[in-house]
Amino acid sequence: MQLIVCGLGGAGSRIADALAAADSEGERSSLVDTVALDTDQSSLAALSEIPEDRRQLFGTLTASGRGFGGNRRQAAEAAAEERTELYRAVDELPTSRADAFLLCAGLAGATGPTLLPELAAKLREVYGVPVYGLGVLPAAEGENRQRAINAGYAVDELTAATDALLLFDNKLWTKGSEDEANPAIRARLNETLASRVTTLFEAGETDRQGRVAESVVDASEVINTFETGGVATLGYASQEIERPTSSRFGLGLFTQEEELEETTIIKAVETTVRRAVRGKLTVDVDRGSAQRGLLVTGGPPEWLNRRAVADARSWLAQETGSVEIRGGDIPTPDVDEIVAIVLLTGVSNCERVDALRAAAREE
Ligand SMILES: Nc1nc2c(ncn2[C@@H]2O[C@H](COP(=O)(O)OP(=O)(O)OP(=O)(O)O)[C@@H](O)[C@H]2O)c(=O)[nH]1
Ligand SMILES: [Mg+2]
């Protein structure tokens, strides 16, 4: 499906930048356009993919081009004061080509998470397409209480303001000694997130040679999966495969070869899907509390065997206790791996979110 991506604040803009980079590298494209809106001049200047005419600095009277350093009240005032200009920066993009908007922000900050609900409300009022949030949870909790409190407020405001909120947890994706403010660490986190998100949204698009998948995941299926609203998470796994060379097919052992292959395929798809669901998600959740799911399997067309994919989908339905599991393929003829991406939506049980909410309540 086709997205307009808006990066809000420092984290949001860098994630939007990483999404633009991942999109231009891939076989398929899901990006209509990207814009970055921030109160921090040096942060905007350090972006690499988003063109300069798509970067807008605001709040200069109060933030002096240096951001709000976590002060949500000041940031919210700046966003409200300049709402018309900020909205216009998005409205000027080729929005008619978008199936949805994706608004990104780091929830512990001030600029991104206070602008996000403001902008989302306006976009939902004007455009008839969903507005999704992509929110980052801070690594620091006990150490930096203000950040946890900010994130606790933001998570509720953002789920209320968007059609769904996809979360990425810095705490889960960094080791104890790693600092989420370190540019190299940040870049790694953003690449991980961008590659998952890009794989999901690119799924139904034609590749650069104009080939479209047979059992495509069209925009409406992604939209239906997100329709639960609330918190969403993404799982991903890939597995290398050994592809039979054409000479092995010429040995006259067709029946045996094909039988052998189907079991190999079923097993490989099953293992990959299990690893995607049981492995590290973008945010850890109680998998059984998800209302809907979407399973996208990718790989060489002969590996996307119908039975294998159907089996994996019913396994996922069991694992999540959800009957609403959608699915589709991304055939990529020239790769030596199969991939599985799993989107779980309408999650009601997420310990990390509960801990951040509690921090905000106790303030
Ligand atoms: N994954 C990831 N997280 C980031 C990145 N930058 C910041 N964060 C996280 O996002 C939080 C918010 O930081 P910023 O995005 O800089 O905040 P902001 O929205 O710009 O707001 P202010 O700077 O306070 O005005 C941080 O506390 C980190 O938890 C990034 O590039 N990637
Ligand atoms: Mg900032």
Coordinates of C-alpha atoms and ligand atoms in Angstrom, one line a residue:
M1 CA 0.0 0.0 0.0
Q2 CA 1.0 3.6 -0.6
L3 CA 2.0 5.8 2.4
I4 CA 2.6 9.4 3.2
V5 CA 5.2 9.3 6.0
C6 CA 5.5 12.2 8.4
G7 CA 8.5 12.3 10.8
L8 CA 7.7 14.4 13.9
G9 CA 10.4 15.5 16.3
G10 CA 13.9 14.1 16.4
A11 CA 13.2 10.4 16.6
G12 CA 10.2 10.6 14.3
S13 CA 12.2 12.4 11.6
R14 CA 15.1 10.0 11.8
I15 CA 12.7 7.0 11.5
A16 CA 11.0 8.6 8.5
D17 CA 14.5 9.1 7.0
A18 CA 15.3 5.5 7.6
L19 CA 12.0 4.4 6.0
A20 CA 12.8 6.5 3.0
A21 CA 16.2 4.9 2.7
A22 CA 14.8 1.3 3.1
D23 CA 12.1 2.1 0.5
S24 CA 14.5 3.3 -2.1
E25 CA 16.7 0.2 -1.6
G26 CA 13.9 -2.4 -2.0
E27 CA 12.4 -4.2 -4.9
R28 CA 9.1 -2.5 -4.3
S29 CA 8.0 0.9 -3.1
S30 CA 5.3 1.9 -0.6
L31 CA 6.2 5.5 -0.2
V32 CA 4.4 8.4 -1.9
D33 CA 6.3 11.1 -0.1
T34 CA 7.9 12.0 3.2
V35 CA 8.1 15.1 5.3
A36 CA 10.0 16.0 8.6
L37 CA 8.6 18.5 11.1
D38 CA 10.8 19.4 14.0
T39 CA 11.7 22.2 16.4
D40 CA 15.4 21.2 16.4
Q41 CA 17.4 22.7 13.5
S42 CA 20.5 20.5 13.8
S43 CA 18.4 17.4 14.0
L44 CA 16.7 18.3 10.8
A45 CA 20.0 19.2 9.1
A46 CA 21.4 15.8 9.9
L47 CA 18.8 13.9 7.9
S48 CA 20.0 12.3 4.7
E49 CA 17.1 11.0 2.6
I50 CA 14.4 13.5 3.1
P51 CA 14.9 16.4 0.7
E52 CA 15.5 19.9 2.3
D53 CA 12.2 21.2 0.9
R54 CA 10.5 18.5 2.9
R55 CA 12.0 19.6 6.2
Q56 CA 10.1 22.2 8.2
L57 CA 11.4 23.9 11.4
F58 CA 8.8 25.3 13.7
G59 CA 8.4 26.7 17.3
T60 CA 11.5 28.9 16.8
L61 CA 10.1 31.7 19.0
T62 CA 10.1 29.4 22.1
A63 CA 12.6 26.6 21.2
S64 CA 15.1 28.8 19.3
G65 CA 15.8 26.0 16.9
R66 CA 17.0 23.7 19.7
G67 CA 13.9 21.6 20.5
F68 CA 11.9 21.5 23.7
G69 CA 14.1 19.0 25.7
G70 CA 11.1 17.0 26.8
N71 CA 8.9 19.9 27.9
R72 CA 5.5 18.7 26.6
R73 CA 3.5 21.8 27.6
Q74 CA 5.7 24.2 25.6
A75 CA 5.9 21.9 22.6
A76 CA 2.1 21.4 22.6
E77 CA 1.7 25.2 22.6
A78 CA 4.1 25.6 19.6
A79 CA 2.3 22.9 17.7
A80 CA -1.1 24.5 18.3
E81 CA 0.1 27.9 17.3
E82 CA 1.5 26.7 14.0
R83 CA -1.0 24.1 13.2
T84 CA -2.0 25.7 9.9
E85 CA 1.5 25.8 8.5
L86 CA 2.3 22.3 9.8
Y87 CA -0.8 20.9 8.3
R88 CA -0.1 22.7 5.0
A89 CA 3.4 21.0 4.8
V90 CA 1.6 17.7 4.7
D91 CA -1.4 18.8 2.6
E92 CA 0.9 20.0 -0.2
L93 CA 2.3 16.5 -0.8
P94 CA 0.6 14.3 -3.4
T95 CA -1.8 13.0 -0.8
S96 CA -4.4 11.7 -3.3
R97 CA -2.0 8.8 -4.0
A98 CA -1.9 7.7 -0.4
D99 CA -3.8 4.7 1.1
A100 CA -2.8 5.9 4.5
F101 CA -0.7 8.3 6.5
L102 CA 2.0 7.1 8.9
L103 CA 3.0 9.6 11.6
C104 CA 6.2 8.7 13.5
A105 CA 7.4 10.0 16.9
G106 CA 9.5 9.1 19.9
L107 CA 7.0 9.0 22.8
A108 CA 9.3 10.2 25.5
G109 CA 10.0 13.5 23.7
A110 CA 8.0 16.7 23.5
T111 CA 7.9 17.9 19.9
G112 CA 6.9 14.7 18.1
P113 CA 4.3 13.2 20.5
T114 CA 2.5 16.5 21.1
L115 CA 2.3 17.4 17.4
L116 CA 1.2 13.9 16.4
P117 CA -2.4 14.0 17.9
E118 CA -2.9 17.6 16.6
L119 CA -1.9 16.6 13.0
A120 CA -3.7 13.3 13.1
A121 CA -6.9 14.9 14.1
K122 CA -6.7 17.3 11.1
L123 CA -5.7 14.6 8.6
R124 CA -8.5 12.3 9.8
E125 CA -11.0 15.2 9.4
V126 CA -9.9 16.0 5.9
Y127 CA -8.9 12.8 4.2
G128 CA -10.9 9.6 4.0
V129 CA -7.9 7.3 4.7
P130 CA -6.5 5.9 7.9
V131 CA -3.9 7.7 10.0
Y132 CA -1.5 5.4 11.7
G133 CA 1.0 6.2 14.4
L134 CA 4.5 4.7 14.7
G135 CA 5.7 5.3 18.2
V136 CA 9.0 4.6 19.9
L137 CA 9.1 3.7 23.6
P138 CA 12.2 4.9 25.5
A139 CA 14.9 2.6 26.8
A140 CA 15.2 4.6 30.0
E141 CA 12.5 4.1 32.6
G142 CA 13.8 4.3 36.2
E143 CA 16.9 6.3 35.2
N144 CA 15.0 9.0 33.4
R145 CA 11.6 9.4 35.0
Q146 CA 10.5 12.4 33.0
R147 CA 10.9 10.4 29.8
A148 CA 8.8 7.5 31.1
I149 CA 6.1 10.0 32.3
N150 CA 6.1 11.7 28.9
A151 CA 5.7 8.3 27.1
G152 CA 3.0 7.3 29.5
Y153 CA 0.9 10.3 28.6
A154 CA 1.7 10.0 24.9
V155 CA 0.8 6.4 24.5
D156 CA -2.9 7.0 25.5
E157 CA -3.1 10.3 23.6
L158 CA -1.7 8.7 20.4
T159 CA -3.9 5.6 20.5
A160 CA -6.9 7.8 20.9
A161 CA -5.8 10.2 18.1
T162 CA -4.8 7.5 15.4
D163 CA -6.5 4.6 13.7
A164 CA -3.8 2.3 15.2
L165 CA -0.4 2.8 16.9
L166 CA 2.5 0.5 16.0
L167 CA 5.1 0.5 18.7
F168 CA 8.8 -0.1 18.8
D169 CA 10.5 -0.5 22.2
N170 CA 14.0 0.8 22.4
K171 CA 14.4 -1.0 25.8
L172 CA 13.8 -4.4 24.2
W173 CA 16.2 -3.7 21.3
T174 CA 19.1 -2.3 23.3
K175 CA 21.4 -4.1 25.7
G176 CA 21.9 -2.7 29.2
S177 CA 25.0 -0.7 28.5
E178 CA 23.8 0.7 25.1
D179 CA 22.7 4.3 25.1
E180 CA 19.6 5.0 22.9
A181 CA 20.9 8.6 22.4
N182 CA 24.1 7.3 20.8
P183 CA 23.8 8.1 17.0
A184 CA 25.2 4.7 16.0
I185 CA 22.8 2.8 18.2
R186 CA 19.9 4.9 17.1
A187 CA 20.8 4.2 13.4
R188 CA 20.8 0.5 14.1
L189 CA 17.4 0.7 15.9
N190 CA 15.9 2.7 13.1
E191 CA 17.2 0.3 10.4
T192 CA 15.7 -2.6 12.2
L193 CA 12.4 -0.9 12.5
A194 CA 12.4 0.5 9.0
S195 CA 13.1 -2.9 7.4
R196 CA 10.2 -4.5 9.2
V197 CA 7.8 -1.7 8.5
T198 CA 8.8 -1.5 4.8
T199 CA 8.4 -5.2 4.3
L200 CA 4.9 -5.0 5.7
F201 CA 3.7 -2.0 3.6
E202 CA 5.4 -3.0 0.4
A203 CA 3.8 -6.4 0.4
G204 CA 1.0 -5.7 -2.1
E205 CA 3.0 -3.5 -4.5
T206 CA 4.3 -4.4 -7.9
D207 CA 8.1 -4.9 -8.0
R208 CA 10.3 -2.6 -10.1
Q209 CA 9.8 -5.0 -13.1
G210 CA 6.1 -4.5 -12.8
R211 CA 5.4 -8.0 -11.4
V212 CA 2.6 -8.2 -8.8
A213 CA 2.2 -11.1 -6.3
E214 CA -0.4 -13.8 -7.0
S215 CA -2.0 -13.8 -3.6
V216 CA -1.3 -10.2 -2.9
V217 CA -1.8 -8.4 0.4
D218 CA -3.7 -5.5 -0.9
A219 CA -4.1 -2.2 1.0
S220 CA -7.6 -3.2 2.2
E221 CA -6.3 -6.3 4.1
V222 CA -3.7 -4.2 5.9
I223 CA -6.3 -1.6 6.7
N224 CA -8.8 -4.3 7.9
T225 CA -6.1 -5.8 10.2
F226 CA -5.4 -2.3 11.7
E227 CA -9.1 -1.6 12.1
T228 CA -9.1 -2.9 15.7
G229 CA -7.4 0.3 16.6
G230 CA -5.1 0.5 19.7
V231 CA -1.6 -1.0 20.0
A232 CA 0.0 -3.1 17.2
T233 CA 3.4 -4.9 17.0
L234 CA 5.4 -6.6 14.3
G235 CA 7.3 -9.8 14.2
Y236 CA 9.8 -10.8 11.6
A237 CA 12.0 -13.8 10.7
S238 CA 14.0 -15.0 7.7
Q239 CA 15.5 -18.3 6.9
E240 CA 18.1 -19.3 4.3
I241 CA 16.9 -22.0 1.9
E242 CA 18.7 -24.3 -0.5
R243 CA 17.1 -24.1 -3.9
P244 CA 17.2 -27.2 -6.1
T245 CA 19.3 -26.6 -9.2
S246 CA 17.5 -27.2 -12.5
S247 CA 19.7 -30.3 -13.2
R248 CA 18.2 -32.1 -10.2
F249 CA 14.8 -31.7 -11.8
G250 CA 16.2 -33.5 -14.9
L251 CA 16.9 -36.8 -13.2
G252 CA 13.5 -38.4 -13.8
L253 CA 12.7 -38.6 -10.1
F254 CA 9.9 -36.2 -10.3
T255 CA 7.4 -37.7 -7.9
Q256 CA 9.9 -38.3 -5.2
E257 CA 11.5 -35.0 -5.7
E258 CA 8.2 -33.1 -5.5
E259 CA 7.0 -34.9 -2.5
L260 CA 10.3 -34.3 -0.8
E261 CA 10.1 -30.8 -1.6
E262 CA 6.6 -30.1 -0.3
T263 CA 7.5 -31.4 3.1
T264 CA 10.7 -29.4 3.1
I265 CA 8.8 -26.3 2.2
I266 CA 6.0 -26.8 4.7
K267 CA 8.6 -27.3 7.5
A268 CA 10.7 -24.3 6.4
V269 CA 7.6 -22.0 6.2
E270 CA 6.3 -23.2 9.6
T271 CA 9.7 -22.7 11.3
T272 CA 10.0 -19.2 9.9
V273 CA 6.5 -18.2 10.9
R274 CA 7.0 -19.6 14.4
R275 CA 10.2 -17.7 14.8
A276 CA 8.6 -14.5 13.6
V277 CA 5.8 -14.8 16.1
R278 CA 7.7 -16.2 19.1
G279 CA 10.8 -14.2 18.6
K280 CA 11.5 -10.6 19.4
L281 CA 8.5 -8.4 18.3
T282 CA 8.9 -4.6 17.8
V283 CA 7.2 -4.3 21.2
D284 CA 6.7 -7.3 23.5
V285 CA 3.0 -8.1 24.0
D286 CA 0.8 -10.9 25.3
R287 CA 0.3 -12.6 21.9
G288 CA -2.9 -14.1 23.0
S289 CA -4.4 -10.7 23.6
A290 CA -4.2 -9.6 19.9
Q291 CA -7.5 -9.3 18.1
R292 CA -6.3 -9.6 14.6
G293 CA -3.3 -10.7 12.7
L294 CA -1.7 -10.5 9.2
L295 CA 0.9 -12.9 8.0
V296 CA 3.0 -12.1 5.0
T297 CA 5.3 -14.7 3.6
G298 CA 8.0 -13.9 1.1
G299 CA 10.5 -15.9 -0.9
P300 CA 10.9 -17.6 -4.3
P301 CA 7.4 -18.4 -5.8
E302 CA 7.9 -22.2 -5.6
W303 CA 8.5 -21.9 -1.9
L304 CA 5.3 -20.0 -1.2
N305 CA 3.4 -23.3 -1.4
R306 CA -0.3 -22.8 -0.8
R307 CA -0.6 -25.6 1.7
A308 CA 2.5 -24.5 3.6
V309 CA 1.1 -21.0 3.9
A310 CA -2.3 -22.1 4.9
D311 CA -0.9 -24.4 7.6
A312 CA 1.2 -21.6 9.0
R313 CA -1.8 -19.3 9.0
S314 CA -3.9 -21.7 11.0
W315 CA -1.0 -22.2 13.4
L316 CA -0.9 -18.5 13.9
A317 CA -4.7 -18.4 14.6
Q318 CA -4.2 -21.0 17.3
E319 CA -1.2 -19.3 18.8
T320 CA -3.0 -15.9 19.1
G321 CA -6.4 -17.4 19.8
S322 CA -7.7 -15.1 17.0
V323 CA -9.8 -16.2 14.2
E324 CA -9.1 -13.1 12.1
I325 CA -5.8 -13.9 10.5
R326 CA -5.3 -12.5 7.1
G327 CA -2.4 -13.4 4.8
G328 CA -0.6 -13.0 1.5
D329 CA 2.7 -13.5 -0.3
I330 CA 5.6 -11.5 -1.6
P331 CA 7.2 -13.6 -4.3
T332 CA 10.8 -12.7 -5.0
P333 CA 12.1 -15.0 -7.6
D334 CA 15.9 -14.4 -7.1
V335 CA 16.4 -14.8 -3.4
D336 CA 17.8 -17.6 -1.3
E337 CA 15.6 -17.0 1.8
I338 CA 12.1 -17.1 2.9
V339 CA 10.8 -14.4 5.2
A340 CA 7.7 -14.1 7.4
I341 CA 6.3 -10.8 8.7
V342 CA 3.5 -10.9 11.3
L343 CA 1.4 -7.9 12.3
L344 CA -0.6 -8.3 15.5
T345 CA -3.2 -5.6 16.2
G346 CA -5.7 -4.6 18.9
V347 CA -3.3 -5.8 21.6
S348 CA -4.8 -5.3 25.0
N349 CA -2.0 -6.7 27.1
C350 CA 1.4 -5.0 26.9
E351 CA 3.5 -4.9 30.1
R352 CA 5.8 -2.2 28.9
V353 CA 2.9 0.2 28.0
D354 CA 1.3 -0.5 31.4
A355 CA 4.5 0.4 33.2
L356 CA 4.8 3.7 31.3
R357 CA 1.2 4.5 32.0
A358 CA 1.7 3.8 35.7
A359 CA 4.7 6.2 35.7
A360 CA 2.5 8.9 34.3
R361 CA -0.3 8.2 36.8
E362 CA 2.1 8.4 39.8
E363 CA 3.5 11.7 38.8
Ligands
LIG1 N1 14.6 4.3 17.9 C1 14.9 5.6 18.1 N2 14.6 6.3 19.2 C2 15.0 7.5 19.3 C3 15.7 8.2 18.4 N3 15.9 9.5 18.8 C4 15.3 9.6 20.0 N4 14.7 8.4 20.3 C5 13.8 8.2 21.5 O1 12.8 9.1 21.4 C6 12.7 9.9 22.5 C7 12.3 11.3 22.2 O2 13.3 12.0 21.7 P1 13.2 13.0 20.5 O3 12.5 12.4 19.3 O4 14.5 13.7 20.2 O5 12.1 14.1 21.1 P2 11.4 15.2 20.3 O6 10.1 14.7 19.8 O7 12.3 15.8 19.3 O8 11.0 16.3 21.4 P3 12.0 17.4 22.1 O9 13.4 17.2 21.6 O10 11.9 17.0 23.5 O11 11.4 18.7 21.7 C8 14.0 9.7 23.2 O12 13.9 9.8 24.6 C9 14.4 8.3 22.8 O13 13.7 7.4 23.7 C10 16.1 7.5 17.2 O14 16.7 8.0 16.2 N5 15.6 6.2 17.1
MG2 MG 14.1 16.9 19.6

